[in-house]
Short mmCIF file of C-alpha atoms and ligand atoms in Angstrom, two decimals:
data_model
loop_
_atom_site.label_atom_id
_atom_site.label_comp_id
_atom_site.label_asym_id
_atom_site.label_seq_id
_atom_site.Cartn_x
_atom_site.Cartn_y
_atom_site.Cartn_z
CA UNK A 1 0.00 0.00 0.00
CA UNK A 2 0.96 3.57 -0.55
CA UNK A 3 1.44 4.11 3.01
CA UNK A 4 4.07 1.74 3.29
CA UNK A 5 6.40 3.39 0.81
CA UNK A 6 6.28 6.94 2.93
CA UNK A 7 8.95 8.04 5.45
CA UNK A 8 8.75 6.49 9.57
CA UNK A 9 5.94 8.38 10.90
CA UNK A 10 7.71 10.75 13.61
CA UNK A 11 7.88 13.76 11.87
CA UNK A 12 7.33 16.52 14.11
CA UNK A 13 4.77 18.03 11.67
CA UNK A 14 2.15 14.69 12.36
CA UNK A 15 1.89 15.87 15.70
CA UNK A 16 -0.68 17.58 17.39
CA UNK A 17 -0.43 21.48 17.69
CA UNK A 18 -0.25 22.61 21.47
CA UNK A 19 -2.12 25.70 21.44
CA UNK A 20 -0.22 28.55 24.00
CA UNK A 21 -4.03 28.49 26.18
CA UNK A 22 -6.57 26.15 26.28
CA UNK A 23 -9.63 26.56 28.23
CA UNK A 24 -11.85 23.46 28.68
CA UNK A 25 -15.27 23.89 30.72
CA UNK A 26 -17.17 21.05 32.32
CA UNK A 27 -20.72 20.10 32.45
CA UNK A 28 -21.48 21.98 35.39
CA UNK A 29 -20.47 24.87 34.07
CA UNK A 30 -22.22 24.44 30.69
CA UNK A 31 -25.28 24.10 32.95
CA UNK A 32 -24.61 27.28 35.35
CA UNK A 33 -24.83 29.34 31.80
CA UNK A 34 -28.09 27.45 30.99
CA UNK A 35 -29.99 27.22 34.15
CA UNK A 36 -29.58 31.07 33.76
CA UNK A 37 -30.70 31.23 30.21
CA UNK A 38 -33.79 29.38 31.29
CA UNK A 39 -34.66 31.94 34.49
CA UNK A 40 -35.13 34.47 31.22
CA UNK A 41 -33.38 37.61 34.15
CA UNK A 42 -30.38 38.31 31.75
CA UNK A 43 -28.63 40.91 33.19
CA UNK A 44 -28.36 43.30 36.13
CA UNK A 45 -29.86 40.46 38.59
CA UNK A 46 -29.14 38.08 41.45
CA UNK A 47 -26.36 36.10 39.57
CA UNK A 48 -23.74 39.31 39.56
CA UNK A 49 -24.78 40.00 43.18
CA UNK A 50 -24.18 36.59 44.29
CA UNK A 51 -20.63 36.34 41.77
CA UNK A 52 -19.39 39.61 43.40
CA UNK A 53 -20.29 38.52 47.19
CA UNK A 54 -18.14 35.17 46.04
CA UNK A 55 -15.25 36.90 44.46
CA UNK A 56 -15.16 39.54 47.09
CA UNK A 57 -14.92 37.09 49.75
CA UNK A 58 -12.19 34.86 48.04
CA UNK A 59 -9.87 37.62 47.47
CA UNK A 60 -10.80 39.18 50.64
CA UNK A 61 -11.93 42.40 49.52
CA UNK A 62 -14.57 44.46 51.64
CA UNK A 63 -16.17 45.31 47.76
CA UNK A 64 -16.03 43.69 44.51
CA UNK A 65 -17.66 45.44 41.53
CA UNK A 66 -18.34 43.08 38.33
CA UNK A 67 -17.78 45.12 35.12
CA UNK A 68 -17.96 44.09 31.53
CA UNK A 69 -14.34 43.80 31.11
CA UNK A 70 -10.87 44.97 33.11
CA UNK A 71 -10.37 47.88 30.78
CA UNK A 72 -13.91 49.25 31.82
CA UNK A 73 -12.39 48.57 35.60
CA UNK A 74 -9.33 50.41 35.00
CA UNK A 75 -11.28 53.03 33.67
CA UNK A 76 -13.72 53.37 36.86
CA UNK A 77 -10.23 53.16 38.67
CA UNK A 78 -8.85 55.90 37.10
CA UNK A 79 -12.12 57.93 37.40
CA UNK A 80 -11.83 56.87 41.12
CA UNK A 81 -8.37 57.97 41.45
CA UNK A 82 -9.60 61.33 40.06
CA UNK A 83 -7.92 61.69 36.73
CA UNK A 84 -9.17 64.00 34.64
CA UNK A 85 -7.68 66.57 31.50
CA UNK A 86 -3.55 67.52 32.57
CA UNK A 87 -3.47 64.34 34.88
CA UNK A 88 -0.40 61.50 34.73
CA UNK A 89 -0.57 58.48 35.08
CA UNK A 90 2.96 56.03 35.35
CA UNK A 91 2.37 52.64 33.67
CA UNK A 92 4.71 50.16 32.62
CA UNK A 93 5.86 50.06 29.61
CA UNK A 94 5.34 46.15 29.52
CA UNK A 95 1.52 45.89 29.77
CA UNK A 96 -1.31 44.72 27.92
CA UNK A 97 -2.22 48.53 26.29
CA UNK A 98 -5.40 48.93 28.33
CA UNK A 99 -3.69 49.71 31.22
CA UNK A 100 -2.45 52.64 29.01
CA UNK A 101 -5.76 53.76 27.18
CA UNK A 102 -7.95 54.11 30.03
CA UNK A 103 -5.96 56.99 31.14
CA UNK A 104 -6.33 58.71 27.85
CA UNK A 105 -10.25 57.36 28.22
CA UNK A 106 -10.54 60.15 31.52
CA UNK A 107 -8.25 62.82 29.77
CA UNK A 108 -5.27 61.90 31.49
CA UNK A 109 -1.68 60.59 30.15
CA UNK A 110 0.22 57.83 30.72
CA UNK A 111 3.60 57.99 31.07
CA UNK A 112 5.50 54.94 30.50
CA UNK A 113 8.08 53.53 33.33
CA UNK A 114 10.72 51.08 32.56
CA UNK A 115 10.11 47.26 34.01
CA UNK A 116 13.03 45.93 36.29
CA UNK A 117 15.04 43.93 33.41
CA UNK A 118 14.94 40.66 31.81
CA UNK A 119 14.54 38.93 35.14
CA UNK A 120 11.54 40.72 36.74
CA UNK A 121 9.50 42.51 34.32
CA UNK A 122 7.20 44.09 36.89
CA UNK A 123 7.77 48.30 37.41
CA UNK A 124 10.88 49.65 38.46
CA UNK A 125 10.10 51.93 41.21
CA UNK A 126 13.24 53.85 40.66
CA UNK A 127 12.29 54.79 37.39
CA UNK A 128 8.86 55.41 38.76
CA UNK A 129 10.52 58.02 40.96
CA UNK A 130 11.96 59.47 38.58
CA UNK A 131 9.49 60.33 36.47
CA UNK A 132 7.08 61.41 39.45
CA UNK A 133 6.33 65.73 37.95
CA UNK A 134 3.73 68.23 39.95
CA UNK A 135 0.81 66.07 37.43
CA UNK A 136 1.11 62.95 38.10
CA UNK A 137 -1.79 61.66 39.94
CA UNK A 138 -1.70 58.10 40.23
CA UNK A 139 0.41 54.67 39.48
CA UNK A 140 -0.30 51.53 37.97
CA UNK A 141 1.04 48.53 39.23
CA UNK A 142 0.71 45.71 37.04
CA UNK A 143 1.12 42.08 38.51
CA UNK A 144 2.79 40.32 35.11
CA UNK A 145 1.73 36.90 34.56
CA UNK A 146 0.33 36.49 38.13
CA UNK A 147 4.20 37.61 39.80
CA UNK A 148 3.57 40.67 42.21
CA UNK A 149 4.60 43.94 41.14
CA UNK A 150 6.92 45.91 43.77
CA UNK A 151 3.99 46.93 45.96
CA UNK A 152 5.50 47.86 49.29
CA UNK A 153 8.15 50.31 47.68
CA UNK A 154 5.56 51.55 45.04
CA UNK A 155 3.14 52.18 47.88
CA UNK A 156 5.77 54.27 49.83
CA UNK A 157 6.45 56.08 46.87
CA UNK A 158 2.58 56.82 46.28
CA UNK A 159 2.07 57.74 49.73
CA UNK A 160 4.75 60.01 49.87
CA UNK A 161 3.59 61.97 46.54
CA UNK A 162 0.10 61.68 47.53
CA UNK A 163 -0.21 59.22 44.83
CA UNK A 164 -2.99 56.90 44.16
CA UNK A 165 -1.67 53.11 43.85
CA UNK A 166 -4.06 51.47 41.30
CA UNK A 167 -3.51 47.63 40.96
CA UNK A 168 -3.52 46.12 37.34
CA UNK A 169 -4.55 42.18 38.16
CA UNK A 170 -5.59 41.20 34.98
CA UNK A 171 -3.22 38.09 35.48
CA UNK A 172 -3.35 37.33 39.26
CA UNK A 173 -6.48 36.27 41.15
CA UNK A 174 -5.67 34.65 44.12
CA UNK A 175 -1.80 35.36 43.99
CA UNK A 176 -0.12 36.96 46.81
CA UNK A 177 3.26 38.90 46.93
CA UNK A 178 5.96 36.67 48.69
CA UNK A 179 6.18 36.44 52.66
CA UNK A 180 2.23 37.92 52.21
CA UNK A 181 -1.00 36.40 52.92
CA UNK A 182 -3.24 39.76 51.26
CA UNK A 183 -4.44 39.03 47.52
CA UNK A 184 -2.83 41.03 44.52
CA UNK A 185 -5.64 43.46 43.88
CA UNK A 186 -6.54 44.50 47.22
CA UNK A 187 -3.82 46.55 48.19
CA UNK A 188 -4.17 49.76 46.05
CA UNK A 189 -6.95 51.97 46.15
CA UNK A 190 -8.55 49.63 43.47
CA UNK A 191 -7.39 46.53 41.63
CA UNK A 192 -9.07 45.50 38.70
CA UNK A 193 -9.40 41.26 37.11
CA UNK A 194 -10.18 40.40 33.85
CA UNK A 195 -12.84 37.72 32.93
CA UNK A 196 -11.23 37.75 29.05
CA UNK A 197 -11.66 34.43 27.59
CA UNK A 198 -7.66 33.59 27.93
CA UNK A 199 -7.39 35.00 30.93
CA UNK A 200 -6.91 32.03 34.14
CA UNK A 201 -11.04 33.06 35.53
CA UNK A 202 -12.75 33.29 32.41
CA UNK A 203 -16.11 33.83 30.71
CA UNK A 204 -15.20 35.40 27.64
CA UNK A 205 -15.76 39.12 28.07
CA UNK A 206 -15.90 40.07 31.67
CA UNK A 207 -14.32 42.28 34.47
CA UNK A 208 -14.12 42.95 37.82
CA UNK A 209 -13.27 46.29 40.38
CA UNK A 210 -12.07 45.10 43.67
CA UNK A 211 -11.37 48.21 46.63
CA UNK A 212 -11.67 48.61 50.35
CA UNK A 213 -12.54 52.31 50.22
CA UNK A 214 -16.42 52.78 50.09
CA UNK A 215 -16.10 56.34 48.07
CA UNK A 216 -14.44 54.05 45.15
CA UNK A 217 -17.09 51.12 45.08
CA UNK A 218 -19.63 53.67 45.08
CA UNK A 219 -18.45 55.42 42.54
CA UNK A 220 -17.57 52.64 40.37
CA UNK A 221 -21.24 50.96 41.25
CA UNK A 222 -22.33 54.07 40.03
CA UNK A 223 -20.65 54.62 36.94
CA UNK A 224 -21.23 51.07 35.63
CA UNK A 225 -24.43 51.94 34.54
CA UNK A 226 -24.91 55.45 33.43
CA UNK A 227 -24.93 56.80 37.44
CA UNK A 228 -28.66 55.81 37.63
CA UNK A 229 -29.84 56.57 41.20
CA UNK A 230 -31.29 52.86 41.01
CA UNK A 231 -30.44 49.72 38.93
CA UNK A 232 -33.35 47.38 37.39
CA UNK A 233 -32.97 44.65 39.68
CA UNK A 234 -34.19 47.33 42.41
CA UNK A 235 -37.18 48.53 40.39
CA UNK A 236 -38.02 44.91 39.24
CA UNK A 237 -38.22 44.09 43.17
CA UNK A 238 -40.47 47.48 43.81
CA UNK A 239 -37.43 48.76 45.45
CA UNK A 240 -37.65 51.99 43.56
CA UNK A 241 -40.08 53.72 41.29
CA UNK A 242 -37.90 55.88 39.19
CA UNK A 243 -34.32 57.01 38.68
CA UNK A 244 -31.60 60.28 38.55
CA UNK A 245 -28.68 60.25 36.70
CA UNK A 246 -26.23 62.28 38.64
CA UNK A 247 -23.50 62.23 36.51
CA UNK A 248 -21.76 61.18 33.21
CA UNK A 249 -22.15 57.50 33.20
CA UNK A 250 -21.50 54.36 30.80
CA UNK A 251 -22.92 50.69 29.96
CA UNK A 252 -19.67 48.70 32.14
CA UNK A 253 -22.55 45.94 32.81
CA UNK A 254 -21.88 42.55 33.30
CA UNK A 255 -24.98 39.97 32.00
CA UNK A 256 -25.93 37.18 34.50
CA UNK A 257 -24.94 34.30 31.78
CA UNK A 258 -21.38 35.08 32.62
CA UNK A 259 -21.89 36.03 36.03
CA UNK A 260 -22.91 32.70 36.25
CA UNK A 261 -20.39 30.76 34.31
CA UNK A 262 -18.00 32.87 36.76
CA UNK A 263 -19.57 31.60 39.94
CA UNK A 264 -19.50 28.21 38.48
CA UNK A 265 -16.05 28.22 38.04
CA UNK A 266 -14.72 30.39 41.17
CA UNK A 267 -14.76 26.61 43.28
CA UNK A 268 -12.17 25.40 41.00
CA UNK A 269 -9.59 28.35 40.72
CA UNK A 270 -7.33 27.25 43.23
CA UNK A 271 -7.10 23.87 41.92
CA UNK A 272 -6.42 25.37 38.28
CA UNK A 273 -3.27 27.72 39.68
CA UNK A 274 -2.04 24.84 41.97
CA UNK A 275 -1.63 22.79 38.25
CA UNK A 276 -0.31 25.97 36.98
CA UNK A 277 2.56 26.46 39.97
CA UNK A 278 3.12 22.53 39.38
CA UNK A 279 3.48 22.86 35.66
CA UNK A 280 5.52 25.85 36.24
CA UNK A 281 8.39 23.94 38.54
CA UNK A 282 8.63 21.30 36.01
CA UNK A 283 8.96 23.72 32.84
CA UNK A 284 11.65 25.59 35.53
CA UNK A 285 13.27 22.42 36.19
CA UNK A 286 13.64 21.41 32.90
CA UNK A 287 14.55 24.80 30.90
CA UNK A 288 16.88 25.64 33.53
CA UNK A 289 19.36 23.28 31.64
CA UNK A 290 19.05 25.24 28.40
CA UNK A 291 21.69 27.41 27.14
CA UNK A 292 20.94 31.02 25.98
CA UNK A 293 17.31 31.60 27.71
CA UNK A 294 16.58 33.02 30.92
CA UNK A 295 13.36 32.31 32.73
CA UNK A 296 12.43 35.45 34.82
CA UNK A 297 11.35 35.26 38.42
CA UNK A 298 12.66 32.98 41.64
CA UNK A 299 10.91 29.83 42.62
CA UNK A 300 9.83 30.99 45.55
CA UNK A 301 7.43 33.34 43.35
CA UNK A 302 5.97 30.71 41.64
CA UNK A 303 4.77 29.20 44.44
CA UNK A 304 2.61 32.89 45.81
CA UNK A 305 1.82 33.55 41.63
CA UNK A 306 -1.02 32.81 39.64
CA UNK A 307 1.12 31.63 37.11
CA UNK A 308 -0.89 33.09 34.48
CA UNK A 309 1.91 32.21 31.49
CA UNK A 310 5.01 30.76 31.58
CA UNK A 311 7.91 33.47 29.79
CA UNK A 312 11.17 32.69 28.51
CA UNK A 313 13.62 35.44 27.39
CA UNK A 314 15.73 34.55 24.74
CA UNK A 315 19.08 36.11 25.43
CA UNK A 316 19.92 37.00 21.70
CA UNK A 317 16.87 38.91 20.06
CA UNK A 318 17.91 38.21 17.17
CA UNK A 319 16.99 34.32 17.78
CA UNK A 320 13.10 34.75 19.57
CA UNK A 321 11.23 35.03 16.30
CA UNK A 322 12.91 32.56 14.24
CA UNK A 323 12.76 29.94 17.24
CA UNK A 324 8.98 31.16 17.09
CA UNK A 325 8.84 30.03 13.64
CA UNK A 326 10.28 26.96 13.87
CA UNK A 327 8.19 25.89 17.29
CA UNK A 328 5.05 26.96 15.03
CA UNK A 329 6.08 25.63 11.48
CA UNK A 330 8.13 22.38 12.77
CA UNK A 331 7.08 21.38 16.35
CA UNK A 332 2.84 22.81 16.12
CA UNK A 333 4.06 24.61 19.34
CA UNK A 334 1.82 27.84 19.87
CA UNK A 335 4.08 30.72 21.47
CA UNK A 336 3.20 34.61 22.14
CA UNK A 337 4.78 37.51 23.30
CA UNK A 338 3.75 38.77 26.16
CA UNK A 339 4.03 42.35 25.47
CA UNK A 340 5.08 44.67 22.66
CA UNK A 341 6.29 47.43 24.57
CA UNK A 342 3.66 50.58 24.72
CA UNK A 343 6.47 52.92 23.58
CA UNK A 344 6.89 51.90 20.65
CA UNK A 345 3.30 52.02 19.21
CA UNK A 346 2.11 54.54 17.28
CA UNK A 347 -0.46 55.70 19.57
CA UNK A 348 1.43 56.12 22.45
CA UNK A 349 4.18 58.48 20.69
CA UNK A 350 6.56 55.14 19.21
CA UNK A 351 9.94 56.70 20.02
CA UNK A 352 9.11 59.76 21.76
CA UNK A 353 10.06 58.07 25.04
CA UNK A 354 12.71 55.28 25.22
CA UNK A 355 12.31 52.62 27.55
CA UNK A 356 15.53 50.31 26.60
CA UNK A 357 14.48 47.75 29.00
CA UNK A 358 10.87 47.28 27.94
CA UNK A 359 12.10 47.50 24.25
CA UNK A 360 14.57 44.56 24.90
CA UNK A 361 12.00 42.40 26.46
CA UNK A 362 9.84 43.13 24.04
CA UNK A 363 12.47 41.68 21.62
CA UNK A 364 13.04 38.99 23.75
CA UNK A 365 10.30 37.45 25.05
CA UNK A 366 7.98 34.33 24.54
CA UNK A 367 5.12 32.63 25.99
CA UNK A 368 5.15 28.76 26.14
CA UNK A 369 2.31 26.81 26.48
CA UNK A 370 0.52 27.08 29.94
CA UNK A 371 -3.05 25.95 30.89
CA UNK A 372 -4.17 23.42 33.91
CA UNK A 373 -4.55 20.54 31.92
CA UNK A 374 -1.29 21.27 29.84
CA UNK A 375 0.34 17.59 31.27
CA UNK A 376 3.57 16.03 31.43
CA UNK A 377 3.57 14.70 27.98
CA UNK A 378 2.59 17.67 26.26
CA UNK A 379 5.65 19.79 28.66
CA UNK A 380 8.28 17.76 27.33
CA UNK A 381 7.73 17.90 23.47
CA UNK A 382 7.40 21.59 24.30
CA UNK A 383 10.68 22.16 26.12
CA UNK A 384 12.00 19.15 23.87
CA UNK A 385 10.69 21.41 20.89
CA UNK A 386 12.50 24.97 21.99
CA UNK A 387 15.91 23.08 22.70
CA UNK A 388 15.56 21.70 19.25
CA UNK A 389 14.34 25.30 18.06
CA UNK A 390 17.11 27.47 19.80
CA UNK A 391 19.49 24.71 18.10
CA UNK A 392 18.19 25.22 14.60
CA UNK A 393 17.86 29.03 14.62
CA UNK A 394 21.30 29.66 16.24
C1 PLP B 401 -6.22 41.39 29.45
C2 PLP B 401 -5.66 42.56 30.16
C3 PLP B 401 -6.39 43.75 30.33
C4 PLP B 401 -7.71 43.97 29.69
O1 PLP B 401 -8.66 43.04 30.06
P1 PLP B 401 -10.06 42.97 29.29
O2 PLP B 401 -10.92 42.22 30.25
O3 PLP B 401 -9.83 42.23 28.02
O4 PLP B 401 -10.52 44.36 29.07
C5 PLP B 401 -5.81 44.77 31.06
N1 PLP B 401 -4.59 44.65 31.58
C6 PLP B 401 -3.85 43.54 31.43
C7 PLP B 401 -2.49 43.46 32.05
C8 PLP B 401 -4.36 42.47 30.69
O5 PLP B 401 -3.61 41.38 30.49
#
């Protein structure tokens, strides 16, 4: 038969392609989303209530705020933090860019900080001092990839300036700094989640506003939707008859088929990051041995992180997006990077400010492979894969 005549089977390219996130839901979950469909109550009801009393009490927050995604958090932060027209706000330049535009969404700027360096790339809050000027107003700390940011000398800095300290965790519920038992996101004066479908608590769009002060989760309750003096699960329950609108508001609403899916899923988060810290040891263990990458942060973080994605810096630049192409062409190994720094985009001024240390990790970077049911089998043709990759491309 034909077959017979064709080269042994272990190509590389008959293999299955390992995607760089994977999200797989489970019955009950499937049935969370349609129990709700079948109440016909949509949105605005006792299914966000309930999801925010959950979250709010896992993270240990006095207030949790659900939101239709974390950019529509950051912006209520921002609002919270009183930015307005002339305002600053310091953001690294390695961030996802929302952390960026919701600034610009109150009036304000952002003004891009350098990261630490190749082995840390949360803010630098020397750089952060440095470019403290009479406007800025507030600073965001973003948590990378579920590894704490700086927060005790960012706070210090803040609280000397009269700062506010917002807290960008997109990528860490439930992670903690080292030595700390208080969740990432409840520190500043508001930390905002994402729900985003790739994110490690998803439900495909979604968003959350965590704080302690009562001013902020007012105003953020507020603002949600379109600072209506009552919401229509109060009306629906003859709580109130009509409505004010005090003030400039928006549509951040969350719908109850995803607050649902969220609630459904909250049980099993820290079962999903303890398979993420696991899978992050071994990938540790095992790329440690490889020549001419270094893998940023200390074991001891891993173990307090969400471990949102697993990065690799490739120490020549000129090697990450060849070994890219030859994990995606040759091994069906799914990488990212995990960011293009701000600076350099043409909305944010690319050039105007240079931020050599977010530029090289921007060059440098890749995201392997990383979800809870990633397994052992999968890990090694994936770190089996980049050795072979690095080889090739060098
Ligand atoms: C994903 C992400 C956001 C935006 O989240 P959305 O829910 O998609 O709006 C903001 N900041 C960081 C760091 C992110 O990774």
């Amino acid at each position: 038969m034909h077959w017979l005549n064709q080269a042994p089977m272990a190509t590389p390219e008959t293999q299955t392609p390992i995607p760089v996130f994977d999200v797989q839901l489970e019955e009950k979950h499937v049935e969370a989303v349609a129990a709700t469909l079948r109440s016909g109550w949509l949105t605005m009801g006792p299914r966000i209530q309930e999801f925010e009393a959950e979250f709010a009490e896992h993270i240990g927050a006095p207030h949790a705020i659900a939101v239709s995604s974390c950019t529509s958090a950051l912006h209520l932060a921002y609002l919270a933090a009183g930015i307005g027209p002339g305002d600053e706000v310091i953001v690294p330049g390695i961030t996802f860019v929302a952390s960026a535009a919701a600034v610009r969404y109150c009036g304000g700027t952002p003004v891009l900080a350098e990261v630490a360096g190749q082995h840390d790339l949360g803010l630098d809050p020397e750089d952060v001092a440095a470019k403290i000027g009479p406007k800025t107003k507030a600073v965001c700390a973003v948590h990378y990839g579920g590894y704490a940011a700086p927060l005790e000398p960012l706070r210090a800095l803040c609280e000397e300036h009269g700062l506010a300290l917002i807290e960008d965790a997109a990528h860490s519920p439930e992670a903690t700094p080292v030595g700390s038992d208080r969740k990432l996101g409840t520190i500043g004066l508001a930390g905002t989640f994402s729900f985003f479908s790739n994110k490690i608590l998803s439900c495909g769009e979604g968003g959350l506003l965590a704080t302690s002060s009562d001013e902020v989760a007012e105003l953020a309750r507020s603002r949600r939707s379109h600072s209506m003096t009552s919401g229509t699960w109060d009306r629906h329950r003859g709580h109130a008859m009509g409505y004010d609108v005090v003030d400039v508001g928006y549509n951040y609403r969350m719908d109850e088929p995803r607050a649902a899916l969220l609630s459904a899923r909250l049980p099993d988060l820290a079962a999903d990051i303890a398979q993420r810290r696991a899978l992050t040891h071994r990938y540790r263990e095992l790329l440690g041995e490889i020549d001419g990458i270094v893998l940023p942060y200390e074991d001891e973080e891993v173990d307090v992180s969400s471990c949102y994605v697993m990065p690799v810096m490739i120490e020549n630049p000129e090697l990450r997006d060849p070994v890219r192409k030859i994990l995606s062409e040759q091994h069906k190994v799914q990488t990212s990077v995990l960011y293009p720094s701000i600076s350099e985009f043409t909305a944010y001024g690319a050039g105007r400010d240079e931020l050599p240390r977010c530029e090289r990790a921007a060059r440098t970077q890749l995201t392997l492979p990383l979800y809870p049911h990633l397994g052992e089998e999968r890990l090694l043709r994936v770190v089996g894969a980049l050795r072979a990759s690095l080889a090739a491309a060098a």
